[in-house]
CSV table of C-alpha atoms and ligand atoms in Angstrom, one decimal:
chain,number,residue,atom,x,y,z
X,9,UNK,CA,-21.5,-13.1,-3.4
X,10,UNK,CA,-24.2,-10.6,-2.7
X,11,UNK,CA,-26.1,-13.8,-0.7
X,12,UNK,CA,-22.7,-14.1,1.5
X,13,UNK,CA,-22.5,-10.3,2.4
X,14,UNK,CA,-26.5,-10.7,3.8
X,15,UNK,CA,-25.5,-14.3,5.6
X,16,UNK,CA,-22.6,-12.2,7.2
X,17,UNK,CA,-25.4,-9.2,8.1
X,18,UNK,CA,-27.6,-11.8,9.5
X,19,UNK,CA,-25.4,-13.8,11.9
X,20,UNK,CA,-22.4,-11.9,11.9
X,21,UNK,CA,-19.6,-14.7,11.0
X,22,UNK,CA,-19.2,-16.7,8.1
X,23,UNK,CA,-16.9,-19.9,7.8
X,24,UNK,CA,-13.3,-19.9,6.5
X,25,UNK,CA,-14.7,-20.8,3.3
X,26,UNK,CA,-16.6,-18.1,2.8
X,27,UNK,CA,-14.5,-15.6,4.1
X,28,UNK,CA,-12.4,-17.0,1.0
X,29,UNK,CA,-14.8,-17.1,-1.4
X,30,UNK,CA,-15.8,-13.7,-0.7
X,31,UNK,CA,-12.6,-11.9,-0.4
X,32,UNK,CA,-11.2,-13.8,-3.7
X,33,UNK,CA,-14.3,-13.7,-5.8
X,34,UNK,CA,-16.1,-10.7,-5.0
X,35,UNK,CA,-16.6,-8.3,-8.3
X,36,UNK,CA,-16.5,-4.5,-8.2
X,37,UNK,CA,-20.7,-4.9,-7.3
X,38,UNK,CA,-19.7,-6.7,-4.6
X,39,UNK,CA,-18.2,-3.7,-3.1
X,40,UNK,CA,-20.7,-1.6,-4.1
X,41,UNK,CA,-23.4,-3.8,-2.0
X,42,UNK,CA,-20.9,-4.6,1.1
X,43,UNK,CA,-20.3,-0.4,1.0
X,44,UNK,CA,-23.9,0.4,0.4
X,45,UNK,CA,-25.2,-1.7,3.6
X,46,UNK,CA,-21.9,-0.6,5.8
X,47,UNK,CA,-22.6,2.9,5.0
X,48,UNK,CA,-26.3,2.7,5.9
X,49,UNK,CA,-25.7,0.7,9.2
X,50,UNK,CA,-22.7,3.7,10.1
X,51,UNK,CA,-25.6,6.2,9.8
X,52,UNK,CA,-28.1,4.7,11.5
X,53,UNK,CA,-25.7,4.3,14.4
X,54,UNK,CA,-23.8,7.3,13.7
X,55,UNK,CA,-25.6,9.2,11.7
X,56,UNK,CA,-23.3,11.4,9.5
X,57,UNK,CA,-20.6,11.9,11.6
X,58,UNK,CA,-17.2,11.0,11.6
X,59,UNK,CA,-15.2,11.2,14.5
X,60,UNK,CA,-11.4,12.8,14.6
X,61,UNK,CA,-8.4,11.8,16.7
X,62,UNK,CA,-5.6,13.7,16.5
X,63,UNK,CA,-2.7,11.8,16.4
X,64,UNK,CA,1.3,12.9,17.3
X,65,UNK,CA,3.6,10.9,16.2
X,66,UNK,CA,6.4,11.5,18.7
X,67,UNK,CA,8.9,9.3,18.6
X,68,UNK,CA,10.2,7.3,15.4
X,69,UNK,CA,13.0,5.6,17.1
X,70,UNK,CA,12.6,1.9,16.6
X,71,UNK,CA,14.1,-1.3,18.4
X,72,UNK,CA,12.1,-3.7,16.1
X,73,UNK,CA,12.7,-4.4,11.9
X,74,UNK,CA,9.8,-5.6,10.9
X,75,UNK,CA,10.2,-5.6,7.3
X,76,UNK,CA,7.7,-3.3,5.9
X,77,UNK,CA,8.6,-0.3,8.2
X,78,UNK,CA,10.4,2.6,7.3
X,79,UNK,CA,11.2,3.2,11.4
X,80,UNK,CA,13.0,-0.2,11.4
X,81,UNK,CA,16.2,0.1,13.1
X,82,UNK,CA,18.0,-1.0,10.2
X,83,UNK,CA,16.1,2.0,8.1
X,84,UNK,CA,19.6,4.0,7.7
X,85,UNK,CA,18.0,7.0,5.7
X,86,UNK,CA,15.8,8.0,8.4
X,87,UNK,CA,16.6,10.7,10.8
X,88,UNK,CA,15.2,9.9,14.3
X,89,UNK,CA,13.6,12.2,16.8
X,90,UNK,CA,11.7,11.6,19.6
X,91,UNK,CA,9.5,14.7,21.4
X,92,UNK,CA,10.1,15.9,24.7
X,93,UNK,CA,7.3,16.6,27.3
X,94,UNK,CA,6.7,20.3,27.1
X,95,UNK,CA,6.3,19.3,23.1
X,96,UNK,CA,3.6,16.6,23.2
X,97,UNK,CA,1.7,18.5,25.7
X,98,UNK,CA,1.7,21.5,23.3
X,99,UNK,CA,0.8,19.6,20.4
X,100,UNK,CA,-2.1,18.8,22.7
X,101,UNK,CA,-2.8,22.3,23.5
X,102,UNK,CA,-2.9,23.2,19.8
X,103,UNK,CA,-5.1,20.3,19.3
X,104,UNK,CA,-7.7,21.0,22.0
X,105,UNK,CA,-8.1,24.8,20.7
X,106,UNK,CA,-8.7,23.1,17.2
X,107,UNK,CA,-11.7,20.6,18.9
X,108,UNK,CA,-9.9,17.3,19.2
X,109,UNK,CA,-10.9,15.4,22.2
X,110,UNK,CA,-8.6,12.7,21.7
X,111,UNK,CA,-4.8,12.4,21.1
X,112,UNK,CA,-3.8,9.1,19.8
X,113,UNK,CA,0.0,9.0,20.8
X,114,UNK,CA,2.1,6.8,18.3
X,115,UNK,CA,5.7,6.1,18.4
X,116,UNK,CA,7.9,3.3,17.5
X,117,UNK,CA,8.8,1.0,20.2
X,118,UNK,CA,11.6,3.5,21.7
X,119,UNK,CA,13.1,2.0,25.1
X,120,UNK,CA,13.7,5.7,25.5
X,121,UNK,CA,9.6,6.2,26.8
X,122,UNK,CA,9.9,3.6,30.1
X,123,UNK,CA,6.6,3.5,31.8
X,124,UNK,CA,7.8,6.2,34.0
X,125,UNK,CA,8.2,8.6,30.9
X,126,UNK,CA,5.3,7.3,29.3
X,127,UNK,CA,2.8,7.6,32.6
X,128,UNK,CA,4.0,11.0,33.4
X,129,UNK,CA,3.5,12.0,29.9
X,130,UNK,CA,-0.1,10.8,29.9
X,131,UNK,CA,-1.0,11.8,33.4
X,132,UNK,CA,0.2,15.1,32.2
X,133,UNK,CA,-2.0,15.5,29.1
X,134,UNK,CA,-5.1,14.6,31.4
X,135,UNK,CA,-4.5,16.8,33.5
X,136,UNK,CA,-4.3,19.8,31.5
X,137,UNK,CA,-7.1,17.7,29.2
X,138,UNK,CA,-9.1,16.5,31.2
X,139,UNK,CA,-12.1,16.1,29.1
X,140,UNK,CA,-10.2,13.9,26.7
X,141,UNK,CA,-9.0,10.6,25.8
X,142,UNK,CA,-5.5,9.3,25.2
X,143,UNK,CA,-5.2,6.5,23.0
X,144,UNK,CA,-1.6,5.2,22.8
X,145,UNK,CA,0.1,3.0,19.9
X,146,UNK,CA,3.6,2.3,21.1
X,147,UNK,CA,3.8,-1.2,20.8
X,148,UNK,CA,4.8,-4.6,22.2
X,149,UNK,CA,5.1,-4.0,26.3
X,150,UNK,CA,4.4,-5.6,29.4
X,151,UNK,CA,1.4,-6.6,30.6
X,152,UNK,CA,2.8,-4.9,33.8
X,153,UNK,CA,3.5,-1.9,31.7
X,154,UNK,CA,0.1,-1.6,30.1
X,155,UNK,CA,-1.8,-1.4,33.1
X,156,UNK,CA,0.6,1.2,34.8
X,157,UNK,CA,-0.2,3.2,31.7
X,158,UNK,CA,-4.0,2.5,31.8
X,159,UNK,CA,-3.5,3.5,35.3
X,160,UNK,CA,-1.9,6.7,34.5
X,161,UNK,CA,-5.1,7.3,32.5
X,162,UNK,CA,-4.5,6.2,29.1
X,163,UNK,CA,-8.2,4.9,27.7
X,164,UNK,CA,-7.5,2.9,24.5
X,165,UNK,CA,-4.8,0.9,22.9
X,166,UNK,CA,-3.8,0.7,19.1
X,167,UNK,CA,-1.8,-2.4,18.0
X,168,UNK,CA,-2.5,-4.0,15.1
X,169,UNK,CA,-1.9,-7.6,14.6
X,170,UNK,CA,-1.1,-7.0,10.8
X,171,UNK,CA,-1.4,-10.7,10.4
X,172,UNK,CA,-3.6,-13.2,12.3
X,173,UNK,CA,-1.4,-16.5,10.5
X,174,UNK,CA,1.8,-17.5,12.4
X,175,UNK,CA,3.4,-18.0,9.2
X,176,UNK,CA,2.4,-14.8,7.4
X,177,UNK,CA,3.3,-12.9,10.9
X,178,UNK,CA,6.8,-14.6,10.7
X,179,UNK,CA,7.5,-13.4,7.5
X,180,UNK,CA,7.0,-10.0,7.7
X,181,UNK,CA,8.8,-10.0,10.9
X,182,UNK,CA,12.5,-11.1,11.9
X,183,UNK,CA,12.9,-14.0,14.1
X,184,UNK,CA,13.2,-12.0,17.4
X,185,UNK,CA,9.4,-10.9,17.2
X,186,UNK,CA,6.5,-13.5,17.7
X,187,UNK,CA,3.1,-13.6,16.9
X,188,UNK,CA,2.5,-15.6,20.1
X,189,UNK,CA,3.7,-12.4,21.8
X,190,UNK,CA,1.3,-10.3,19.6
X,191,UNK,CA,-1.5,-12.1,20.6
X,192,UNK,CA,-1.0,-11.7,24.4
X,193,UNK,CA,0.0,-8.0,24.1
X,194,UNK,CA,-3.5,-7.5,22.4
X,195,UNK,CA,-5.1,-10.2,25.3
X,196,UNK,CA,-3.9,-7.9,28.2
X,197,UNK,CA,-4.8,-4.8,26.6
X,198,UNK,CA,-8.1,-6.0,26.3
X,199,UNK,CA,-8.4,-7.7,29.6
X,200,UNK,CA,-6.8,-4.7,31.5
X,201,UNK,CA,-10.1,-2.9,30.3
X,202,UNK,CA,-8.3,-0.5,27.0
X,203,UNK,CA,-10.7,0.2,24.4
X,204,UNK,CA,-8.1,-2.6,22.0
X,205,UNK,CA,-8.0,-1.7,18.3
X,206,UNK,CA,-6.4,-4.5,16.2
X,207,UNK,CA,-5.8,-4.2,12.4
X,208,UNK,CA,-3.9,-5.5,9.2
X,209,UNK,CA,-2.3,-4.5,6.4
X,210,UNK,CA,-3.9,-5.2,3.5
X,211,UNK,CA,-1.9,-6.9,0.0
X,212,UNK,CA,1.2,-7.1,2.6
X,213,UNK,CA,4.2,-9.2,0.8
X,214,UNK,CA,3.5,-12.9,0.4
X,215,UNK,CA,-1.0,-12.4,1.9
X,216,UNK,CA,-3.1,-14.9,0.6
X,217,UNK,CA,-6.9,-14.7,0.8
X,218,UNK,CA,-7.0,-17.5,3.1
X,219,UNK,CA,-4.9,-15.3,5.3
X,220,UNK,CA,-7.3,-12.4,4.7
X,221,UNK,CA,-10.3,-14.8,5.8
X,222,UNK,CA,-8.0,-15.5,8.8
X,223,UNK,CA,-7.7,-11.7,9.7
X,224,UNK,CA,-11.7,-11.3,9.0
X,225,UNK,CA,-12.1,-14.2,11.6
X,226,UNK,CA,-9.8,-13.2,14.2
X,227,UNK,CA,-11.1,-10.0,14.2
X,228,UNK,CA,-14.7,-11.8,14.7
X,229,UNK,CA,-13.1,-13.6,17.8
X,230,UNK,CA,-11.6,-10.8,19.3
X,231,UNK,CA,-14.3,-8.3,19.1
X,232,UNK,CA,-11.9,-5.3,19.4
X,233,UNK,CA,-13.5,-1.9,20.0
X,234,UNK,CA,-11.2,-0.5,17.3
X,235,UNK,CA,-10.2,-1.8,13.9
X,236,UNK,CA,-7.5,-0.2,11.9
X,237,UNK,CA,-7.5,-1.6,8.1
X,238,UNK,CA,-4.7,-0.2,5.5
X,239,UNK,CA,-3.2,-1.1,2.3
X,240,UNK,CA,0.4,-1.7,2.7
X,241,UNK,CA,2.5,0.6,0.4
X,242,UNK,CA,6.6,-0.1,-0.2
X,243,UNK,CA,8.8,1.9,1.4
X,244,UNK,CA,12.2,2.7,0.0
X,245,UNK,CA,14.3,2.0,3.1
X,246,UNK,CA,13.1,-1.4,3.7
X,247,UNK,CA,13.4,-5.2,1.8
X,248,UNK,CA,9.8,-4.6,0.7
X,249,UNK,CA,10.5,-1.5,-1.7
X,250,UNK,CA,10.2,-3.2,-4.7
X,251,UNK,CA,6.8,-4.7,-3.4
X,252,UNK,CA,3.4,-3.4,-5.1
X,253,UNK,CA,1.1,-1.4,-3.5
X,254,UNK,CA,-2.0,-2.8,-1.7
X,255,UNK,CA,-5.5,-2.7,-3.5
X,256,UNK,CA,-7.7,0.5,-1.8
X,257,UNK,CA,-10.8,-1.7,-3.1
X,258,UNK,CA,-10.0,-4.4,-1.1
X,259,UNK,CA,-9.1,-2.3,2.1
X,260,UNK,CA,-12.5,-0.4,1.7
X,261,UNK,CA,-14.1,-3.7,0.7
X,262,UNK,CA,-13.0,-5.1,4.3
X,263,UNK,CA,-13.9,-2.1,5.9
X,264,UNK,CA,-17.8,-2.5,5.3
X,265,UNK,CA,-17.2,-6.1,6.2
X,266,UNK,CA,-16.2,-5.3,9.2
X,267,UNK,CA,-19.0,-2.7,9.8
X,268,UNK,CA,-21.5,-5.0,8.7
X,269,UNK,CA,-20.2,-8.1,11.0
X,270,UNK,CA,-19.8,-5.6,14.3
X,271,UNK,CA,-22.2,-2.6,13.2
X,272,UNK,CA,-21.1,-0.1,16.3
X,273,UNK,CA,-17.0,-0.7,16.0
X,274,UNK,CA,-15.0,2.6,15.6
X,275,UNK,CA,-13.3,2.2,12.0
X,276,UNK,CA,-10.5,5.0,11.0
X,277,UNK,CA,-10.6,5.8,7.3
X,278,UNK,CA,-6.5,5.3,7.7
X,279,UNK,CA,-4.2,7.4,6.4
X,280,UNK,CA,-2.6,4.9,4.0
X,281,UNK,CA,-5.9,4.6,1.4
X,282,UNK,CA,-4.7,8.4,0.5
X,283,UNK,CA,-1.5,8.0,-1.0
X,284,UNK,CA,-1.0,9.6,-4.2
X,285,UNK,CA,-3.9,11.1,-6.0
X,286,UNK,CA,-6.3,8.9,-4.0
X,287,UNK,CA,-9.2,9.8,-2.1
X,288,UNK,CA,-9.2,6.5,-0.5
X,289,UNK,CA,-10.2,8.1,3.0
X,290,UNK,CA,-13.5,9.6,1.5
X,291,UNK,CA,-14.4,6.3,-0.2
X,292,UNK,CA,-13.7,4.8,3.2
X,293,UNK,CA,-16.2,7.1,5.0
X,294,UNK,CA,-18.7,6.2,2.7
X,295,UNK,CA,-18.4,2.4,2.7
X,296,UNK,CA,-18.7,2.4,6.6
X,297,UNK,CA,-15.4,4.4,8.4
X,298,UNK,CA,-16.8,6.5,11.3
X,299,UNK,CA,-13.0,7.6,12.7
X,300,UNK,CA,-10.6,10.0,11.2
X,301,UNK,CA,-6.6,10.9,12.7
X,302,UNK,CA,-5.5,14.1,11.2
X,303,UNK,CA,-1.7,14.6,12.3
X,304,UNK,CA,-1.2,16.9,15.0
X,305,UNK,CA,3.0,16.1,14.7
X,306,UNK,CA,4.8,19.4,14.5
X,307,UNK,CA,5.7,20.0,10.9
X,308,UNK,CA,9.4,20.1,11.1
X,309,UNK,CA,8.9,15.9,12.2
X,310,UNK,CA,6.6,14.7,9.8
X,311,UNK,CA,8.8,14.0,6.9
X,312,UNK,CA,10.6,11.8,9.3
X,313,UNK,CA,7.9,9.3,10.2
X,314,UNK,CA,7.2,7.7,7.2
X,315,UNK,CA,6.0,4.1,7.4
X,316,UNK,CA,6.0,3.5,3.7
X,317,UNK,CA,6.3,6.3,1.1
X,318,UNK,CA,3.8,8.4,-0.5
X,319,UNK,CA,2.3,9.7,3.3
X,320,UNK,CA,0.0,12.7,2.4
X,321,UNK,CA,0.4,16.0,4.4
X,322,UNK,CA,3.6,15.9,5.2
X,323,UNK,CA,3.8,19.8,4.6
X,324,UNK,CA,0.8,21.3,6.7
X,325,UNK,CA,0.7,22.3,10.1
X,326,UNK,CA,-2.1,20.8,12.5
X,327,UNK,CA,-4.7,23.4,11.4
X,328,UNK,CA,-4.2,23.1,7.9
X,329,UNK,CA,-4.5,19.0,8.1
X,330,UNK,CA,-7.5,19.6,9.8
X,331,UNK,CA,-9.1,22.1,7.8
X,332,UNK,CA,-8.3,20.0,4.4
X,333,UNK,CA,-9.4,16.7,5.8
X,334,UNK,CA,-12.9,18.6,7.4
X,335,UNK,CA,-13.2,20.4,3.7
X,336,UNK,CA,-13.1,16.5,2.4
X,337,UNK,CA,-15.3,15.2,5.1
X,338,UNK,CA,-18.1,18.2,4.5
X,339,UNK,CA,-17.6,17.8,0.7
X,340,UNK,CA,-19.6,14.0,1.1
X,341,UNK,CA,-22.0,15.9,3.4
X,342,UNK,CA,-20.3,14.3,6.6
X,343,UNK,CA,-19.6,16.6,9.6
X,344,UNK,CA,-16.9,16.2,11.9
X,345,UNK,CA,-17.8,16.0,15.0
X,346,UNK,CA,-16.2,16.9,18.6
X,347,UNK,CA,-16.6,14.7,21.3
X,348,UNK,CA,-14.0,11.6,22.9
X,349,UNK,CA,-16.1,9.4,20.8
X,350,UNK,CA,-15.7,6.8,22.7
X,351,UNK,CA,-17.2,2.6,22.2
X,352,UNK,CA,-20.4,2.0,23.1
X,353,UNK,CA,-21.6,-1.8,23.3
E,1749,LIG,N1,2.6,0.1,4.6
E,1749,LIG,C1,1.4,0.2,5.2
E,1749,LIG,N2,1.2,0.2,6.5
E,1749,LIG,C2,2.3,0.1,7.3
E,1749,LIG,N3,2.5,0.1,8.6
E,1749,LIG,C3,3.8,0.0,8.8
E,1749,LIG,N4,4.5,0.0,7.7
E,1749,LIG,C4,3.6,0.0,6.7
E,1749,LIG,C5,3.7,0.0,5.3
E,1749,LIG,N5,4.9,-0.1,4.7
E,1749,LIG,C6,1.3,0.1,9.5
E,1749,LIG,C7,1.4,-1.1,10.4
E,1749,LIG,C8,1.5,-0.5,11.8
E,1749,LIG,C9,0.9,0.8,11.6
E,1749,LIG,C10,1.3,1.8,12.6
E,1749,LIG,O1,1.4,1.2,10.3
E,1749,LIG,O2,0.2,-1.9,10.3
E,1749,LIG,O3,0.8,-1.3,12.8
């Protein structure tokens, strides 16, 4: 497989079939080779550095059931909150003491955060912030809505398109949601000038390499500034919790494939490769992941946004996440660095 890793370095796509034959046949070298050559074209771009976002999850009301999420409406065990203003904004304020220089903003689609709610929050947090960036992850919106939040000053857009098959998407999703509807949200963002990150789970319920190779080929298409890649882990709440965990090797394995087939894309070592007793974000770092998002979410919260169980963390404050993920980070011989960190073609 080693012979389809340097045809991928050299022209930066392969065919369907190879995408298969590499993501079903590849051996534990493999991975070693894909990772060795990500992680050398990361620090010759990068060198070794690894960017941090902090991220605040402030809302984990949710409209949608998608089937793997423990925010789905129908997730009865979870208690919802959502952050005011004054509380976001002093996450932020923590956050910029501690160095960040971007605030990713995730919540579930709430209906509570209308664009007005949403731009003022955002027009708020650069103005007292100026030298950041906001990156939201709220969802499915409007193409109307996107650019009133891009207007507000919001730089860069996190969706992922978990899927890129219409008949994977459809079931991991109830009827209600489409992929068609995926696919223009991440269109617009794009077109409306967002830095766009797209992503997938990796070893969701019913994936097939072929979908895999699908994923590895959208992603190719869509050139995305941003690629978030994690295994999927069961969550208790949902019709997935008897489901097996995602392979880590195969998320890291996809991660140098991606930094090998677009060498300067910003690729988060994602939370979700440190479940457990894993050190899945470390591995990540050194197969290619130049992007970290320590949680800036007020402690009390955090136990409360679970996407699947397992979430590591859950206990510290922002300085404390911080200081165990940079102890990590150093411990590889990275450095964290400050700065928006933003794509540069
Ligand atoms: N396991 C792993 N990742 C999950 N996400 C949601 N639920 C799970 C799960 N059970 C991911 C989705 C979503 C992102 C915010 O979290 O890919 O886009």
């Amino acid at each position: 497989m080693k012979a389809l890793i340097d045809e991928l370095a050299a022209k930066k796509r392969l065919s369907r079939e190879d995408w298969v034959s590499l993501i079903a046949g590849r051996s534990a070298g493999d991975e070693r080779y894909a990772a060795g050559l990500a992680r050398e074209i990361s620090e010759g771009l990068f060198g070794k550095r690894v960017f941090f976002r902090g991220i605040i999850e402030f809302t984990n009301y949710c409209k949608n059931d998608c089937l793997y999420c423990g925010l789905r409406r129908s997730a009865c065990g979870t208690a919802r909150y959502r952050l005011g203003q004054d509380e976001i904004l002093s996450c932020c304020r923590e956050g910029y003491a501690l160095g960040y220089r971007t605030f990713v903003l995730q919540g579930g689609e709430d209906p509570f955060f209308t664009d007005e709610r949403l731009c003022r929050i955002v027009r708020g947090v650069k103005a007292l912030f100026p030298d950041t960036a906001v990156t939201l992850s709220v969802g499915e919106r409007s193409r109307d809505s996107y650019q009133r939040l891009f207007d507000a000053g919001a730089d860069r857009y996190l969706l992922r398109h978990e899927t890129a098959s219409k008949e994977h998407y459809e079931k991991l999703h109830p009827a209600e949601m489409s992929f068609a509807n995926r696919m223009r949200c991440l269109q617009e963002l794009r077109d409306i000038g967002y830095q766009t990150g797209c992503g997938m789970m990796v070893g969701s319920p019913f994936q097939t390499a072929e979908n895999l190779a699908q994923d590895m080929e959208f992603i190719c298409g869509f050139r995305p500034q941003m690629i978030g890649i994690g295994p999927f882990r069961p969550h208790h709440d949902t019709p997935f919790r008897d489901r097996p965990d995602g392979s880590s090797a195969l998320t890291i394995f996809l991660m140098s494939l991606c930094r090998i087939m677009q060498p300067r894309v910003l690729l988060p070592a994602t939370t979700a490769l440190d479940c457990g007793a894993d050190d899945g974000r470390t591995k990540a770092i050194l197969a290619g992941a130049n992007v970290i998002m320590p949680n800036l979410s007020p402690t009390g919260i955090r136990k409360n946004y679970l996407l699947y169980d397992g979430k590591p963390g859950l206990g510290q404050d922002a300085a404390a996440s911080l200081a165990s993920l940079r102890a990590q980070v150093e411990a590889i011989g990275y450095e964290m660095v400050v700065g928006r960190g933003d794509y540069k073609a």
